[in-house]
PDB file of C-alpha atoms in Angstrom:
ATOM      1  CA  MET K1497      -9.112  -9.364  15.337  1.00 40.00           C
ATOM      2  CA  GLY K1498      -9.709 -12.446  17.377  1.00 43.00           C
ATOM      3  CA  ASN K1499     -10.136 -15.565  15.224  1.00 43.00           C
ATOM      4  CA  GLN K1500     -11.070 -13.580  12.142  1.00 50.00           C
ATOM      5  CA  CYS K1501      -8.809 -13.296   9.120  1.00 57.00           C
ATOM      6  CA  GLN K1502      -8.134  -9.933   7.583  1.00 58.00           C
ATOM      7  CA  TRP K1503      -5.671  -9.130   4.859  1.00 58.00           C
ATOM      8  CA  HIS K1504      -3.257  -6.300   5.300  1.00 54.00           C
ATOM      9  CA  LEU K1505      -2.901  -4.459   1.997  1.00 55.00           C
ATOM     10  CA  TRP K1506      -0.959  -1.339   1.173  1.00 45.00           C
ATOM     11  CA  PHE K1507      -1.620   0.305  -2.107  1.00 39.00           C
ATOM     12  CA  VAL K1508       1.082   2.796  -3.055  1.00 33.00           C
ATOM     13  CA  LEU K1509       0.616   5.286  -5.634  1.00 29.00           C
ATOM     14  CA  ALA K1510      -2.805   5.092  -4.727  1.00 29.00           C
ATOM     15  CA  ILE K1511      -3.680   3.149  -1.719  1.00 36.00           C
ATOM     16  CA  THR K1512      -2.454   0.914   1.132  1.00 35.00           C
ATOM     17  CA  CYS K1513      -4.510  -1.401   2.964  1.00 31.00           C
ATOM     18  CA  PHE K1514      -4.721  -1.792   6.682  1.00 29.00           C
ATOM     19  CA  VAL K1515      -1.805  -1.689   8.995  1.00 30.00           C
ATOM     20  CA  SER K1516      -2.343  -1.102  12.725  1.00 31.00           C
ATOM     21  CA  GLN K1517      -5.352   0.350  14.322  1.00 31.00           C
ATOM     22  CA  ASN K1518      -3.167   1.991  16.999  1.00 33.00           C
ATOM     23  CA  TYR K1519      -1.846   4.389  14.375  1.00 36.00           C
ATOM     24  CA  VAL K1520      -5.098   5.559  12.728  1.00 37.00           C
ATOM     25  CA  ALA K1521      -8.028   5.123  15.018  1.00 34.00           C
ATOM     26  CA  GLY K1522     -10.108   8.171  15.288  1.00 41.00           C
ATOM     27  CA  GLU K1523      -7.795  10.246  13.118  1.00 68.00           C
ATOM     28  CA  LEU K1524      -8.732   9.617   9.405  1.00 73.00           C
ATOM     29  CA  GLU K1525     -12.050   9.874   7.765  1.00 84.00           C
ATOM     30  CA  ARG K1526     -13.495   6.424   7.197  1.00 86.00           C
ATOM     31  CA  VAL K1527     -15.626   5.116   4.421  1.00 88.00           C
ATOM     32  CA  HIS K1528     -17.787   2.105   5.360  1.00 87.00           C
ATOM     33  CA  LEU K1529     -18.604  -0.277   2.460  1.00 81.00           C
ATOM     34  CA  LYS K1530     -20.144  -3.176   4.460  1.00 64.00           C
ATOM     35  CA  GLY K1531     -23.728  -3.695   3.606  1.00 53.00           C
ATOM     36  CA  GLN K1532     -23.744  -1.809   0.292  1.00 53.00           C
ATOM     37  CA  PRO K1533     -24.690  -3.594  -2.935  1.00 49.00           C
ATOM     38  CA  ARG K1534     -21.877  -4.747  -5.212  1.00 50.00           C
ATOM     39  CA  ASN K1535     -22.433  -2.775  -8.253  1.00 53.00           C
ATOM     40  CA  GLY K1536     -26.090  -3.908  -8.530  1.00 48.00           C
ATOM     41  CA  ASN K1537     -24.944  -7.553  -8.835  1.00 44.00           C
ATOM     42  CA  SER K1538     -25.346  -8.901  -5.445  1.00 41.00           C
ATOM     43  CA  SER K1539     -25.384  -7.876  -1.788  1.00 40.00           C
ATOM     44  CA  LYS K1540     -22.409  -7.500   0.351  1.00 49.00           C
ATOM     45  CA  GLY K1541     -21.733  -9.930   3.202  1.00 58.00           C
ATOM     46  CA  ASP K1542     -20.860 -12.779   0.779  1.00 68.00           C
ATOM     47  CA  GLY K1543     -17.390 -13.303   2.098  1.00 79.00           C
ATOM     48  CA  PHE K1544     -15.709 -12.000  -0.950  1.00 87.00           C
ATOM     49  CA  LEU K1545     -14.052  -8.665  -1.916  1.00 90.00           C
ATOM     50  CA  GLY K1546     -12.972  -7.795  -5.396  1.00 93.00           C
ATOM     51  CA  PHE K1547     -11.590  -4.642  -7.059  1.00 94.00           C
ATOM     52  CA  LEU K1548      -9.501  -3.305  -9.870  1.00 96.00           C
ATOM     53  CA  VAL K1549      -6.359  -1.221  -9.548  1.00 95.00           C
ATOM     54  CA  VAL K1550      -5.147   1.246 -12.218  1.00 96.00           C
ATOM     55  CA  GLY K1551      -2.704   4.090 -11.995  1.00 94.00           C
ATOM     56  CA  ASP K1552      -1.138   6.874 -14.078  1.00 95.00           C
ATOM     57  CA  TRP K1553      -4.071   7.088 -16.431  1.00 97.00           C
ATOM     58  CA  GLY K1554      -5.630  10.575 -16.981  1.00 96.00           C
ATOM     59  CA  ARG K1555      -4.755  11.362 -20.556  1.00 97.00           C
ATOM     60  CA  LYS K1556      -8.249  12.098 -22.103  1.00 97.00           C
ATOM     61  CA  GLY K1557      -8.398   8.624 -23.668  1.00 97.00           C
ATOM     62  CA  ALA K1558      -4.856   8.780 -25.287  1.00 97.00           C
ATOM     63  CA  PHE K1559      -1.981   6.380 -25.029  1.00 96.00           C
ATOM     64  CA  ASN K1560      -4.476   3.497 -24.935  1.00 96.00           C
ATOM     65  CA  GLN K1561      -6.261   4.839 -21.848  1.00 97.00           C
ATOM     66  CA  SER K1562      -9.598   4.181 -23.555  1.00 98.00           C
ATOM     67  CA  ARG K1563      -8.584   0.608 -24.543  1.00 98.00           C
ATOM     68  CA  VAL K1564      -7.459  -0.094 -20.958  1.00 97.00           C
ATOM     69  CA  ALA K1565     -10.740   1.412 -19.671  1.00 98.00           C
ATOM     70  CA  PHE K1566     -12.741  -0.829 -21.995  1.00 98.00           C
ATOM     71  CA  GLN K1567     -11.080  -3.995 -20.803  1.00 98.00           C
ATOM     72  CA  MET K1568     -11.357  -2.893 -17.164  1.00 98.00           C
ATOM     73  CA  GLY K1569     -15.129  -2.811 -17.817  1.00 98.00           C
ATOM     74  CA  LYS K1570     -15.125  -6.390 -19.079  1.00 98.00           C
ATOM     75  CA  ILE K1571     -13.017  -7.780 -16.295  1.00 98.00           C
ATOM     76  CA  GLY K1572     -14.983  -5.807 -13.742  1.00 98.00           C
ATOM     77  CA  GLU K1573     -18.200  -7.297 -14.846  1.00 97.00           C
ATOM     78  CA  LYS K1574     -16.777 -10.791 -14.848  1.00 97.00           C
ATOM     79  CA  LEU K1575     -15.388 -10.385 -11.350  1.00 96.00           C
ATOM     80  CA  LYS K1576     -18.426  -8.393  -9.965  1.00 95.00           C
ATOM     81  CA  ILE K1577     -16.027  -5.895  -8.480  1.00 96.00           C
ATOM     82  CA  ASP K1578     -16.793  -3.874  -5.362  1.00 94.00           C
ATOM     83  CA  PHE K1579     -14.833  -0.784  -6.300  1.00 95.00           C
ATOM     84  CA  VAL K1580     -11.825   0.597  -8.249  1.00 96.00           C
ATOM     85  CA  VAL K1581      -8.658   1.973  -6.769  1.00 94.00           C
ATOM     86  CA  SER K1582      -6.593   4.550  -8.411  1.00 95.00           C
ATOM     87  CA  THR K1583      -2.911   4.741  -7.394  1.00 92.00           C
ATOM     88  CA  GLY K1584      -2.294   8.330  -8.447  1.00 92.00           C
ATOM     89  CA  ASP K1585      -1.302  10.555 -11.343  1.00 95.00           C
ATOM     90  CA  ASN K1586      -4.954  10.855 -12.054  1.00 97.00           C
ATOM     91  CA  PHE K1587      -4.673  13.814 -14.573  1.00 97.00           C
ATOM     92  CA  TYR K1588      -1.806  14.496 -16.812  1.00 95.00           C
ATOM     93  CA  ASP K1589       0.466  16.330 -17.255  1.00 95.00           C
ATOM     94  CA  ASN K1590      -0.323  18.902 -14.555  1.00 96.00           C
ATOM     95  CA  GLY K1591      -3.244  17.744 -12.566  1.00 97.00           C
ATOM     96  CA  LEU K1592      -6.464  19.843 -12.451  1.00 98.00           C
ATOM     97  CA  ASN K1593      -6.244  23.479 -12.656  1.00 97.00           C
ATOM     98  CA  SER K1594      -9.490  23.848 -10.494  1.00 98.00           C
ATOM     99  CA  GLN K1595     -12.562  21.941  -9.530  1.00 97.00           C
ATOM    100  CA  HIS K1596     -14.129  23.158 -12.855  1.00 98.00           C
ATOM    101  CA  ASP K1597     -11.430  21.836 -14.918  1.00 98.00           C
ATOM    102  CA  PRO K1598     -12.914  19.972 -17.930  1.00 98.00           C
ATOM    103  CA  ALA K1599     -10.167  17.491 -17.714  1.00 98.00           C
ATOM    104  CA  PHE K1600     -12.153  15.694 -14.943  1.00 98.00           C
ATOM    105  CA  LEU K1601     -14.919  14.795 -17.430  1.00 98.00           C
ATOM    106  CA  GLN K1602     -12.499  14.266 -20.379  1.00 98.00           C
ATOM    107  CA  SER K1603     -10.118  11.944 -18.603  1.00 98.00           C
ATOM    108  CA  PHE K1604     -12.465  10.253 -15.983  1.00 98.00           C
ATOM    109  CA  THR K1605     -16.169  10.378 -16.574  1.00 98.00           C
ATOM    110  CA  ASN K1606     -16.115  10.141 -20.375  1.00 98.00           C
ATOM    111  CA  ILE K1607     -13.559   7.323 -20.379  1.00 98.00           C
ATOM    112  CA  TYR K1608     -14.609   4.855 -17.640  1.00 98.00           C
ATOM    113  CA  LYS K1609     -18.192   4.377 -19.028  1.00 98.00           C
ATOM    114  CA  SER K1610     -18.707   0.627 -18.553  1.00 98.00           C
ATOM    115  CA  LYS K1611     -21.458  -0.507 -16.341  1.00 98.00           C
ATOM    116  CA  SER K1612     -19.208  -2.446 -13.977  1.00 98.00           C
ATOM    117  CA  LEU K1613     -17.012   0.660 -13.424  1.00 98.00           C
ATOM    118  CA  GLN K1614     -20.007   2.694 -12.169  1.00 98.00           C
ATOM    119  CA  THR K1615     -18.980   2.126  -8.576  1.00 97.00           C
ATOM    120  CA  HIS K1616     -16.759   3.716  -5.960  1.00 96.00           C
ATOM    121  CA  TRP K1617     -13.432   5.037  -7.263  1.00 97.00           C
ATOM    122  CA  PHE K1618     -10.936   5.609  -4.366  1.00 95.00           C
ATOM    123  CA  SER K1619      -8.034   7.730  -5.383  1.00 94.00           C
ATOM    124  CA  VAL K1620      -4.938   9.295  -3.963  1.00 89.00           C
ATOM    125  CA  LEU K1621      -2.634  11.865  -5.586  1.00 93.00           C
ATOM    126  CA  GLY K1622       0.411  11.289  -7.555  1.00 92.00           C
ATOM    127  CA  ASN K1623       3.308  13.701  -8.132  1.00 91.00           C
ATOM    128  CA  HIS K1624       1.751  15.023 -11.535  1.00 94.00           C
ATOM    129  CA  ASP K1625      -1.464  15.842  -9.552  1.00 95.00           C
ATOM    130  CA  PHE K1626       0.582  18.242  -7.383  1.00 94.00           C
ATOM    131  CA  ARG K1627       1.543  20.284 -10.425  1.00 95.00           C
ATOM    132  CA  GLY K1628      -1.928  21.771 -10.570  1.00 95.00           C
ATOM    133  CA  ASP K1629      -4.505  22.606  -7.852  1.00 97.00           C
ATOM    134  CA  ALA K1630      -3.969  19.438  -5.842  1.00 94.00           C
ATOM    135  CA  GLU K1631      -6.808  20.162  -3.450  1.00 95.00           C
ATOM    136  CA  ALA K1632      -9.294  20.441  -6.326  1.00 97.00           C
ATOM    137  CA  GLN K1633      -9.322  16.678  -6.417  1.00 97.00           C
ATOM    138  CA  PHE K1634     -10.635  16.632  -2.820  1.00 96.00           C
ATOM    139  CA  SER K1635     -13.552  18.933  -3.521  1.00 96.00           C
ATOM    140  CA  PRO K1636     -17.007  17.617  -2.954  1.00 96.00           C
ATOM    141  CA  PHE K1637     -17.986  19.482  -6.150  1.00 97.00           C
ATOM    142  CA  LEU K1638     -16.438  16.695  -8.144  1.00 98.00           C
ATOM    143  CA  ARG K1639     -18.555  14.099  -6.447  1.00 96.00           C
ATOM    144  CA  GLN K1640     -21.621  16.192  -7.601  1.00 97.00           C
ATOM    145  CA  ILE K1641     -20.331  15.926 -11.189  1.00 97.00           C
ATOM    146  CA  ASP K1642     -19.546  12.243 -10.927  1.00 98.00           C
ATOM    147  CA  SER K1643     -20.675  10.385  -7.633  1.00 97.00           C
ATOM    148  CA  ARG K1644     -18.037   7.708  -8.077  1.00 98.00           C
ATOM    149  CA  TRP K1645     -15.135   9.887  -7.383  1.00 98.00           C
ATOM    150  CA  PHE K1646     -13.640   9.962  -3.874  1.00 96.00           C
ATOM    151  CA  CYS K1647     -10.217  11.433  -3.206  1.00 95.00           C
ATOM    152  CA  LEU K1648      -8.781  12.782  -0.105  1.00 90.00           C
ATOM    153  CA  ARG K1649      -5.237  13.262   1.160  1.00 83.00           C
ATOM    154  CA  SER K1650      -5.688  10.525   3.647  1.00 79.00           C
ATOM    155  CA  PHE K1651      -8.602   8.293   4.432  1.00 81.00           C
ATOM    156  CA  ILE K1652      -9.599   4.731   5.297  1.00 80.00           C
ATOM    157  CA  VAL K1653     -11.910   2.393   3.452  1.00 84.00           C
ATOM    158  CA  ASN K1654     -13.497  -0.162   5.793  1.00 80.00           C
ATOM    159  CA  ALA K1655     -14.297  -3.015   3.354  1.00 81.00           C
ATOM    160  CA  GLU K1656     -15.459  -6.437   4.227  1.00 68.00           C
ATOM    161  CA  LEU K1657     -12.200  -8.342   4.452  1.00 77.00           C
ATOM    162  CA  ALA K1658      -9.617  -5.541   4.525  1.00 78.00           C
ATOM    163  CA  GLU K1659      -9.209  -2.118   5.977  1.00 73.00           C
ATOM    164  CA  ILE K1660      -7.563   0.091   3.421  1.00 78.00           C
ATOM    165  CA  ILE K1661      -5.607   3.206   4.308  1.00 75.00           C
ATOM    166  CA  PHE K1662      -5.126   5.767   1.589  1.00 80.00           C
ATOM    167  CA  VAL K1663      -2.226   8.316   2.298  1.00 72.00           C
ATOM    168  CA  ASP K1664      -0.417  10.786   0.023  1.00 80.00           C
ATOM    169  CA  THR K1665       3.217   9.756  -0.122  1.00 78.00           C
ATOM    170  CA  THR K1666       4.497  12.267  -2.706  1.00 83.00           C
ATOM    171  CA  PRO K1667       5.766  14.617  -0.042  1.00 82.00           C
ATOM    172  CA  LEU K1668       8.006  11.838   1.357  1.00 78.00           C
ATOM    173  CA  VAL K1669      10.217  12.167  -1.776  1.00 80.00           C
ATOM    174  CA  LYS K1670      12.733  14.805  -1.079  1.00 81.00           C
ATOM    175  CA  SER K1671      13.821  15.505  -4.543  1.00 83.00           C
ATOM    176  CA  TYR K1672      10.717  17.354  -5.353  1.00 74.00           C
ATOM    177  CA  PHE K1673      11.549  19.984  -2.675  1.00 84.00           C
ATOM    178  CA  LEU K1674      15.135  20.273  -3.804  1.00 80.00           C
ATOM    179  CA  ASN K1675      14.661  20.461  -7.486  1.00 79.00           C
ATOM    180  CA  SER K1676      11.316  21.221  -8.963  1.00 79.00           C
ATOM    181  CA  ASP K1677      12.617  20.807 -12.599  1.00 80.00           C
ATOM    182  CA  ASN K1678      10.885  24.047 -13.533  1.00 84.00           C
ATOM    183  CA  HIS K1679       7.530  22.760 -12.279  1.00 88.00           C
ATOM    184  CA  THR K1680       5.334  24.368  -9.637  1.00 89.00           C
ATOM    185  CA  TYR K1681       3.928  21.993  -7.011  1.00 89.00           C
ATOM    186  CA  ASP K1682       0.966  22.759  -4.706  1.00 91.00           C
ATOM    187  CA  TRP K1683       2.232  21.973  -1.309  1.00 88.00           C
ATOM    188  CA  ARG K1684      -0.624  23.339   0.569  1.00 90.00           C
ATOM    189  CA  GLY K1685      -1.316  21.067   3.631  1.00 84.00           C
ATOM    190  CA  VAL K1686       2.203  19.532   3.273  1.00 82.00           C
ATOM    191  CA  ILE K1687       4.638  22.291   4.355  1.00 83.00           C
ATOM    192  CA  PRO K1688       6.574  21.976   6.692  1.00 84.00           C
ATOM    193  CA  ARG K1689       7.618  18.707   5.186  1.00 82.00           C
ATOM    194  CA  LYS K1690       9.321  17.398   8.223  1.00 80.00           C
ATOM    195  CA  ARG K1691       6.164  17.796  10.280  1.00 79.00           C
ATOM    196  CA  TYR K1692       4.086  16.184   7.644  1.00 74.00           C
ATOM    197  CA  ILE K1693       6.305  13.107   7.554  1.00 70.00           C
ATOM    198  CA  THR K1694       6.288  12.792  11.312  1.00 69.00           C
ATOM    199  CA  ASN K1695       2.413  12.792  11.373  1.00 65.00           C
ATOM    200  CA  LEU K1696       2.196  10.469   8.381  1.00 58.00           C
ATOM    201  CA  LEU K1697       4.336   7.811   9.790  1.00 49.00           C
ATOM    202  CA  LYS K1698       2.189   7.759  12.871  1.00 46.00           C
ATOM    203  CA  LYS K1699      -0.747   6.648  10.683  1.00 48.00           C
ATOM    204  CA  ILE K1700       0.854   4.253   8.199  1.00 30.00           C
ATOM    205  CA  VAL K1701       0.963   5.180   4.528  1.00 34.00           C
ATOM    206  CA  VAL K1702      -0.295   4.515   1.076  1.00 48.00           C
ATOM    207  CA  GLY K1703       1.080   6.544  -1.762  1.00 57.00           C
ATOM    208  CA  HIS K1704       2.017   6.897  -5.349  1.00 64.00           C
ATOM    209  CA  TYR K1705       5.586   5.577  -5.033  1.00 74.00           C
ATOM    210  CA  ALA K1706       6.967   2.057  -5.215  1.00 86.00           C
ATOM    211  CA  ILE K1707       9.137   0.539  -2.420  1.00 87.00           C
ATOM    212  CA  ARG K1708      10.526  -1.991  -4.863  1.00 86.00           C
ATOM    213  CA  SER K1709      10.630  -1.518  -8.650  1.00 89.00           C
ATOM    214  CA  ILE K1710      12.826  -2.420 -11.530  1.00 87.00           C
ATOM    215  CA  GLY K1711      10.915   0.096 -13.680  1.00 85.00           C
ATOM    216  CA  PHE K1712      12.187   3.509 -14.728  1.00 78.00           C
ATOM    217  CA  HIS K1713      12.072   5.118 -11.321  1.00 77.00           C
ATOM    218  CA  GLY K1714      13.319   2.115  -9.388  1.00 85.00           C
ATOM    219  CA  ASP K1715      13.155   1.725  -5.683  1.00 88.00           C
ATOM    220  CA  THR K1716      12.091   4.841  -3.722  1.00 85.00           C
ATOM    221  CA  GLU K1717      14.877   5.224  -1.057  1.00 88.00           C
ATOM    222  CA  GLU K1718      12.647   7.309   1.262  1.00 88.00           C
ATOM    223  CA  LEU K1719       9.946   4.673   1.292  1.00 87.00           C
ATOM    224  CA  VAL K1720      12.568   1.882   1.924  1.00 89.00           C
ATOM    225  CA  ASN K1721      13.901   3.834   4.919  1.00 89.00           C
ATOM    226  CA  TYR K1722      10.538   5.135   6.417  1.00 80.00           C
ATOM    227  CA  LEU K1723       7.772   2.919   5.275  1.00 82.00           C
ATOM    228  CA  LEU K1724       9.106  -0.662   4.706  1.00 88.00           C
ATOM    229  CA  PRO K1725      10.077  -1.182   8.431  1.00 87.00           C
ATOM    230  CA  ILE K1726       6.483  -0.379   9.403  1.00 80.00           C
ATOM    231  CA  LEU K1727       4.994  -2.710   6.818  1.00 80.00           C
ATOM    232  CA  LYS K1728       7.158  -5.478   8.076  1.00 84.00           C
ATOM    233  CA  ALA K1729       6.336  -4.730  11.738  1.00 81.00           C
ATOM    234  CA  ASN K1730       2.615  -4.848  10.904  1.00 73.00           C
ATOM    235  CA  ASN K1731       2.572  -8.003   8.871  1.00 75.00           C
ATOM    236  CA  VAL K1732       1.467  -6.428   5.710  1.00 76.00           C
ATOM    237  CA  ASP K1733       0.586  -8.982   2.907  1.00 82.00           C
ATOM    238  CA  PHE K1734       0.606  -6.770  -0.250  1.00 84.00           C
ATOM    239  CA  TYR K1735       1.980  -3.272  -1.110  1.00 86.00           C
ATOM    240  CA  ILE K1736       0.355  -1.905  -4.233  1.00 87.00           C
ATOM    241  CA  ASN K1737       1.759   1.161  -6.047  1.00 91.00           C
ATOM    242  CA  GLY K1738       1.834   2.980  -9.434  1.00 89.00           C
ATOM    243  CA  HIS K1739       4.339   5.763 -10.472  1.00 86.00           C
ATOM    244  CA  ASP K1740       6.315   3.456 -12.776  1.00 89.00           C
ATOM    245  CA  HIS K1741       4.262   3.141 -16.014  1.00 92.00           C
ATOM    246  CA  CYS K1742       4.401  -0.610 -16.085  1.00 93.00           C
ATOM    247  CA  LEU K1743       2.996  -3.817 -14.297  1.00 95.00           C
ATOM    248  CA  GLN K1744       5.166  -5.842 -12.024  1.00 94.00           C
ATOM    249  CA  HIS K1745       5.224  -8.276  -9.129  1.00 96.00           C
ATOM    250  CA  ILE K1746       8.267  -8.545  -6.717  1.00 95.00           C
ATOM    251  CA  SER K1747       8.330 -10.753  -3.629  1.00 95.00           C
ATOM    252  CA  ASP K1748      10.264  -9.456  -0.740  1.00 92.00           C
ATOM    253  CA  THR K1749      13.034 -11.769   0.044  1.00 90.00           C
ATOM    254  CA  HIS K1750      13.063 -10.807   3.812  1.00 90.00           C
ATOM    255  CA  SER K1751       9.388 -10.697   4.665  1.00 90.00           C
ATOM    256  CA  ARG K1752       5.959 -11.906   3.538  1.00 85.00           C
ATOM    257  CA  ILE K1753       5.223  -8.729   1.569  1.00 88.00           C
ATOM    258  CA  GLU K1754       4.379  -8.870  -2.205  1.00 90.00           C
ATOM    259  CA  PHE K1755       5.082  -5.646  -4.061  1.00 92.00           C
ATOM    260  CA  LEU K1756       2.646  -5.084  -6.722  1.00 92.00           C
ATOM    261  CA  THR K1757       2.909  -2.162  -9.301  1.00 93.00           C
ATOM    262  CA  SER K1758      -0.151  -1.029 -11.461  1.00 92.00           C
ATOM    263  CA  GLY K1759       0.776   2.131 -13.086  1.00 89.00           C
ATOM    264  CA  ALA K1760       0.094   1.405 -16.665  1.00 90.00           C
ATOM    265  CA  GLY K1761      -3.334   2.979 -17.120  1.00 92.00           C
ATOM    266  CA  SER K1762      -2.258   4.993 -20.241  1.00 93.00           C
ATOM    267  CA  LYS K1763       1.246   5.885 -21.368  1.00 90.00           C
ATOM    268  CA  ALA K1764       3.779   3.024 -20.765  1.00 84.00           C
ATOM    269  CA  CYS K1765       7.584   3.188 -20.258  1.00 77.00           C
ATOM    270  CA  ARG K1766       8.669   0.873 -23.016  1.00 75.00           C
ATOM    271  CA  GLY K1767      12.160  -0.633 -22.458  1.00 71.00           C
ATOM    272  CA  ASP K1768      12.766   1.344 -19.225  1.00 67.00           C
ATOM    273  CA  MET K1769      13.860  -1.573 -16.967  1.00 66.00           C
ATOM    274  CA  LYS K1770      16.648  -1.431 -14.394  1.00 66.00           C
ATOM    275  CA  LYS K1771      19.121  -4.174 -14.187  1.00 63.00           C
ATOM    276  CA  GLN K1772      19.970  -3.847 -10.424  1.00 65.00           C
ATOM    277  CA  ARG K1773      18.135  -5.512  -7.564  1.00 73.00           C
ATOM    278  CA  ARG K1774      16.140  -8.087  -9.392  1.00 83.00           C
ATOM    279  CA  GLU K1775      15.984 -10.544  -6.550  1.00 85.00           C
ATOM    280  CA  GLY K1776      12.379 -11.585  -5.964  1.00 91.00           C
ATOM    281  CA  LEU K1777      11.107 -10.514  -9.479  1.00 94.00           C
ATOM    282  CA  ARG K1778       8.148 -12.653 -10.467  1.00 95.00           C
ATOM    283  CA  PHE K1779       6.686 -10.560 -13.326  1.00 96.00           C
ATOM    284  CA  PHE K1780       7.412  -7.357 -15.344  1.00 94.00           C
ATOM    285  CA  TYR K1781       5.439  -5.930 -18.265  1.00 95.00           C
ATOM    286  CA  ASP K1782       6.390  -2.529 -19.862  1.00 92.00           C
ATOM    287  CA  GLY K1783       2.996  -2.016 -21.774  1.00 94.00           C
ATOM    288  CA  GLN K1784      -0.411  -0.733 -20.702  1.00 95.00           C
ATOM    289  CA  GLY K1785      -2.775  -2.537 -18.481  1.00 97.00           C
ATOM    290  CA  PHE K1786      -4.250  -2.941 -14.963  1.00 98.00           C
ATOM    291  CA  MET K1787      -4.561  -5.373 -12.013  1.00 96.00           C
ATOM    292  CA  SER K1788      -7.311  -7.094 -10.204  1.00 97.00           C
ATOM    293  CA  LEU K1789      -7.330  -8.370  -6.592  1.00 92.00           C
ATOM    294  CA  GLN K1790      -9.909 -10.819  -5.167  1.00 91.00           C
ATOM    295  CA  LEU K1791      -9.988 -11.663  -1.523  1.00 87.00           C
ATOM    296  CA  SER K1792     -11.809 -14.219   0.531  1.00 86.00           C
ATOM    297  CA  GLN K1793     -11.208 -14.975   4.210  1.00 79.00           C
ATOM    298  CA  PHE K1794      -8.843 -17.747   3.247  1.00 81.00           C
ATOM    299  CA  ASP K1795      -7.136 -16.743  -0.053  1.00 85.00           C
ATOM    300  CA  ALA K1796      -6.211 -14.018  -2.395  1.00 88.00           C
ATOM    301  CA  HIS K1797      -6.080 -14.034  -6.136  1.00 93.00           C
ATOM    302  CA  ILE K1798      -4.059 -11.400  -8.081  1.00 94.00           C
ATOM    303  CA  ALA K1799      -4.178 -11.075 -11.897  1.00 98.00           C
ATOM    304  CA  PHE K1800      -2.476  -8.619 -14.279  1.00 98.00           C
ATOM    305  CA  TYR K1801      -4.071  -7.796 -17.660  1.00 98.00           C
ATOM    306  CA  ASP K1802      -2.764  -5.991 -20.757  1.00 97.00           C
ATOM    307  CA  ALA K1803      -4.759  -3.471 -22.747  1.00 96.00           C
ATOM    308  CA  TYR K1804      -6.555  -6.176 -24.705  1.00 96.00           C
ATOM    309  CA  GLY K1805      -7.725  -8.056 -21.593  1.00 97.00           C
ATOM    310  CA  THR K1806      -5.163 -10.783 -21.880  1.00 97.00           C
ATOM    311  CA  VAL K1807      -4.157 -12.343 -18.541  1.00 98.00           C
ATOM    312  CA  LEU K1808      -0.356 -11.784 -18.192  1.00 98.00           C
ATOM    313  CA  HIS K1809       0.401 -13.025 -14.766  1.00 98.00           C
ATOM    314  CA  THR K1810      -1.356 -14.523 -11.763  1.00 98.00           C
ATOM    315  CA  TRP K1811      -0.540 -15.111  -8.147  1.00 94.00           C
ATOM    316  CA  ASN K1812      -2.426 -16.831  -5.410  1.00 92.00           C
ATOM    317  CA  ALA K1813      -1.782 -16.498  -1.636  1.00 85.00           C
ATOM    318  CA  TRP K1814      -3.401 -18.344   1.326  1.00 82.00           C
ATOM    319  CA  LYS K1815      -4.093 -17.150   4.812  1.00 68.00           C
ATOM    320  CA  SER K1816      -4.827 -19.110   7.976  1.00 52.00           C
ATOM    321  CA  LEU K1817      -8.284 -18.614   9.444  1.00 39.00           C
ATOM    322  CA  PHE K1818      -6.792 -18.163  12.799  1.00 33.00           C
ATOM    323  CA  HIS K1819      -4.175 -15.662  11.680  1.00 37.00           C
ATOM    324  CA  SER K1820      -3.703 -13.360  14.743  1.00 32.00           C
ATOM    325  CA  SER K1821      -1.139 -10.880  13.618  1.00 34.00           C
ATOM    326  CA  MET K1822      -3.510  -7.988  14.282  1.00 30.00           C
TER     327      MET K1822
END
């Protein structure tokens, strides 16, 4: 990248941000945002990038989904966001049954109605999405219904200050293949699993699962083994995920990585907090809410909000202009 500064972000449960061009160049579909207007508020090229992150949300407004959506609209307007990121589990409990499923309107279009949220929504799949017709969420037909929606198994968003890679990580979790718990999963495009994992790790990943979490599901062993070493080797700054229905911030004690969970878009897991591995824990909240991330060339500002828009936790990070880790 020469003397330019680019943040390396990984959004799990829904998205990860850039990792090495050597892995992904020419292989994944790219969405270019540079030069597009920021939600009608100002033009791009202003040296700032802002977006909201929400996960585990699609419940037709129930479990405070509508309340969280309303506050997202207020914060989105205040921050003049560029887009929204969904970290997966977009439609409960069993994904969409087809591209014509009314749940798309009931849980997405009719819920996130604020003006500031009428912008790009970049999404990846979570484990609940695989219980229905997983590929329905990739259908261009949904974008005809609501032009904001964009979801593929793997893709890259070329934003102003960060290159964000969205990859489906659910197939990495072996337990879904060993014990389906009486659920049927749509593994089209994934089987055989070993080949999928081999190809995935050549690209770098973003998914629905946490690497570090003290929430109900805890650390994801497969991501600790497969993904974390790649993140460290590529100087990733942030890893953002969902899956656990909470908000949390954990600093890695062995690298620069900040682990950020935003999986509280509707139903929360009250009281489900693990006692082990709390090193690096900076913040945990077991209620509903969402997260914002604002980037400039020099710094990043992270904030977590509850369902009433109250700021629960903030974090600032700084980056050298002449950072050359790329």
